[in-house]
Coordinates of C-alpha atoms in Angstrom, one line a residue:
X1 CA 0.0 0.0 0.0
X2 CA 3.1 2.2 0.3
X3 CA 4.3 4.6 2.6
X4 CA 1.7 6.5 4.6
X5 CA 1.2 8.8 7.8
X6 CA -0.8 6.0 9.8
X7 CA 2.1 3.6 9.5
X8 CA 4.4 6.3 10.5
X9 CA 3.1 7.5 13.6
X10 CA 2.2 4.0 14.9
X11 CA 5.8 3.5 14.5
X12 CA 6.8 6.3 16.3
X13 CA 4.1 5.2 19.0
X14 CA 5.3 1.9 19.1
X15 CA 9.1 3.3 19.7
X16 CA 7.7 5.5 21.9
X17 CA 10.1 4.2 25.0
X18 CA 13.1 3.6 22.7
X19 CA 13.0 7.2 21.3
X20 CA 12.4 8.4 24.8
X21 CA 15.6 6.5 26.7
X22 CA 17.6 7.8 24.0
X23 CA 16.6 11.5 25.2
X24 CA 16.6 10.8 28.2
X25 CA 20.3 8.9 27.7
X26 CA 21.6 12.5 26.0
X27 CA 20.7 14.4 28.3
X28 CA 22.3 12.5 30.9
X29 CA 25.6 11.9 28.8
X30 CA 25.7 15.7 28.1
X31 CA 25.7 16.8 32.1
X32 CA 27.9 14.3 32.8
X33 CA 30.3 14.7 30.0
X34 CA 30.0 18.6 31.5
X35 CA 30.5 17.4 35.3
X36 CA 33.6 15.0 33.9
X37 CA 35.4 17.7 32.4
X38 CA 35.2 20.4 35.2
X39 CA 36.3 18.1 37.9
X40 CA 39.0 16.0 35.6
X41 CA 39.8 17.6 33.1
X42 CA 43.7 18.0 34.6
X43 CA 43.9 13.9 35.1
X44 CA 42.7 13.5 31.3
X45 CA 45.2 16.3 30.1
X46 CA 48.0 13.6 32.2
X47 CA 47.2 10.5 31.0
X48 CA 46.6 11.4 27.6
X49 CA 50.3 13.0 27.5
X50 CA 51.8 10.1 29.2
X51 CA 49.7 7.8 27.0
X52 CA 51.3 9.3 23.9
X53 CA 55.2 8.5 25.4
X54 CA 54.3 5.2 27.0
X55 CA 52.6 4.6 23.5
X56 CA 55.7 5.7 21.6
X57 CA 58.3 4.0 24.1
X58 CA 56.4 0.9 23.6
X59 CA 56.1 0.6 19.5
X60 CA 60.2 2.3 19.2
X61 CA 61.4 -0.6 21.8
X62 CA 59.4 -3.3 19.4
X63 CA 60.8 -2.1 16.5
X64 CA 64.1 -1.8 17.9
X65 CA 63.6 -5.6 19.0
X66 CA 62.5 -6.6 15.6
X67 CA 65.5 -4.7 14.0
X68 CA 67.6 -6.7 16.4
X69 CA 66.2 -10.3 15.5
X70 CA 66.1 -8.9 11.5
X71 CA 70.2 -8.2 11.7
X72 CA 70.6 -11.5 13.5
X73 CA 68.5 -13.8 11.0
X74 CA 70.9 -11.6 8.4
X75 CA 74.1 -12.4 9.4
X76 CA 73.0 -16.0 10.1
X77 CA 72.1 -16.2 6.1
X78 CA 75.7 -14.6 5.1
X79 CA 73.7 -11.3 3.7
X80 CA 72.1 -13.4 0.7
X81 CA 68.6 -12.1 1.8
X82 CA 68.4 -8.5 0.4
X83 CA 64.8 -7.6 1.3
X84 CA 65.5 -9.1 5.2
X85 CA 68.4 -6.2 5.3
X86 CA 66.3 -3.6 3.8
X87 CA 63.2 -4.6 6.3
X88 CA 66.0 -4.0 9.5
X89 CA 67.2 -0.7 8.1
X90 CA 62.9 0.1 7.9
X91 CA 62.6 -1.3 11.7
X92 CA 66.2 1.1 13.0
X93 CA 65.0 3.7 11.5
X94 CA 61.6 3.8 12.7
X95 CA 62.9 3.3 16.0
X96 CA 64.9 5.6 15.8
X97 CA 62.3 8.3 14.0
X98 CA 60.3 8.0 17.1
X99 CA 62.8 8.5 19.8
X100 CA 63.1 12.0 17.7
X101 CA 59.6 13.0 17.6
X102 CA 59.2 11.9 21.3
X103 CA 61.9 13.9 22.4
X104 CA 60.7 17.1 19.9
X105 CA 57.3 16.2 21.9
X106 CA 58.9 16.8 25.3
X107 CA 60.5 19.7 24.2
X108 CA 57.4 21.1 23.1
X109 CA 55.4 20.0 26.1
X110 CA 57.8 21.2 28.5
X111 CA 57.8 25.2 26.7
X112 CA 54.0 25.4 26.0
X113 CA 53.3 24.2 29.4
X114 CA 51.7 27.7 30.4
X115 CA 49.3 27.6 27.1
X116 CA 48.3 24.5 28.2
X117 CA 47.8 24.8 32.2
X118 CA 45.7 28.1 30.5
X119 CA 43.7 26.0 27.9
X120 CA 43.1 23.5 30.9
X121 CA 41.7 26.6 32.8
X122 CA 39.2 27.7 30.1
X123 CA 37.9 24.0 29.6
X124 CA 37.0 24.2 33.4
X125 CA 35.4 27.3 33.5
X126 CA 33.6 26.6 30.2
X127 CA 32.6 23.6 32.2
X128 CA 31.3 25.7 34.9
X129 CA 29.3 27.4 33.0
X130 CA 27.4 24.9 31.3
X131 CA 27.2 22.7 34.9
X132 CA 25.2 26.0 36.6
X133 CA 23.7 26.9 32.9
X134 CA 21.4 23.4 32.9
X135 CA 19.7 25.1 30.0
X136 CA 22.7 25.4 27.8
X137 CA 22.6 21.5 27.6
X138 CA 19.4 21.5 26.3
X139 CA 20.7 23.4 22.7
X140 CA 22.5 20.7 20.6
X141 CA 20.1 18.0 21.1
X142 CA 17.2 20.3 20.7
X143 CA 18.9 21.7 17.2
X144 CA 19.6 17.8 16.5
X145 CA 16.1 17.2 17.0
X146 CA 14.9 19.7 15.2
X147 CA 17.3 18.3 12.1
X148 CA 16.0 14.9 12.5
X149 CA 12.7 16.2 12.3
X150 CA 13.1 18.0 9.0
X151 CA 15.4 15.2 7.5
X152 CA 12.6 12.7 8.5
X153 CA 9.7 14.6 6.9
X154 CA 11.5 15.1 3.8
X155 CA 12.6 11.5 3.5
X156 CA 8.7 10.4 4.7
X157 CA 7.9 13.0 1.3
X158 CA 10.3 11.6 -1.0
X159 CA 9.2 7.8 0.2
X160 CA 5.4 8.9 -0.3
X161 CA 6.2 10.6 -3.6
X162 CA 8.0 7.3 -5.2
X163 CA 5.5 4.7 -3.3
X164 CA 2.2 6.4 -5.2
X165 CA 3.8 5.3 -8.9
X166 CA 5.8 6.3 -11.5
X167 CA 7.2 9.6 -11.7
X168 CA 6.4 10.9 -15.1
X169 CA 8.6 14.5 -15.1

């Protein structure tokens, strides 16, 4: 019978709890999302900048490792295997590409340090803001339901349009 507005709204009705726990479920995840990053927003800033050495100190010792085993299996074979020496030199030089950045990185960290104690600060008190400002949290999934909304009745349109028959023009 194609698409029509009875069929529609009984599927909203029938979703009626889904579509509601998922509002519910955003407005929770925005306050908290707001409560998490004025209260922890230093610890996140700390773990993600150890992360990124313990991260890089991990994959530079592998592939110094796996240069190591590379240049033994090498000499083992006399240097007949070409492509095993090339794959070492790939391995060392990674290795030793990351030690670089990392230490570029520390360099970096250690003389921006103010910028980002001060970008720390203003991702608190933004925080603040929107943790007394309840209202605030209310905009983006407001304007997202509002999108959804329109996107929907276009797309309930276009499925009405094409479900009627052939389009002649």
């Amino acid at each position: 019978s194609g698409v029509n507005l009875e069929s529609a709204i009984e599927s909203i009705y029938v979703n009626r709890y889904v579509l509601l726990g998922c509002l519910v479920f955003a407005f929770a995840l925005s306050y908290f999302f707001s409560f998490f990053l004025q209260h922890c927003t230093w610890l996140i800033v700390l773990i993600s900048i150890i992360d990124v050495y313990v991260l890089g100190i991990y994959v530079s010792a592998i592939s110094w490792k796996k240069y190591q085993n590379m240049k033994e299996q090498h000499s083992a074979t006399e240097g007949a295997d070409e492509e095993l020496s090339n794959n070492a030199k790939f391995y060392k030089w990674l290795s030793i590409g990351i030690w670089i950045v990392l230490t570029l990185l520390l360099i970096i960290t250690v003389c921006l340090f103010d910028r980002i104690k001060l970008a720390v600060n203003v991702i608190k008190t933004a925080a603040e803001f929107v943790g007394e400002e309840k209202g605030i949290i209310l905009v983006p999934i407001v304007l997202f339901l509002v999108k959804a909304s329109y996107v929907t009745v276009h797309l309930y349109g276009t499925a009405a349009i094409f479900s009627t028959g052939e389009i002649y023009h």
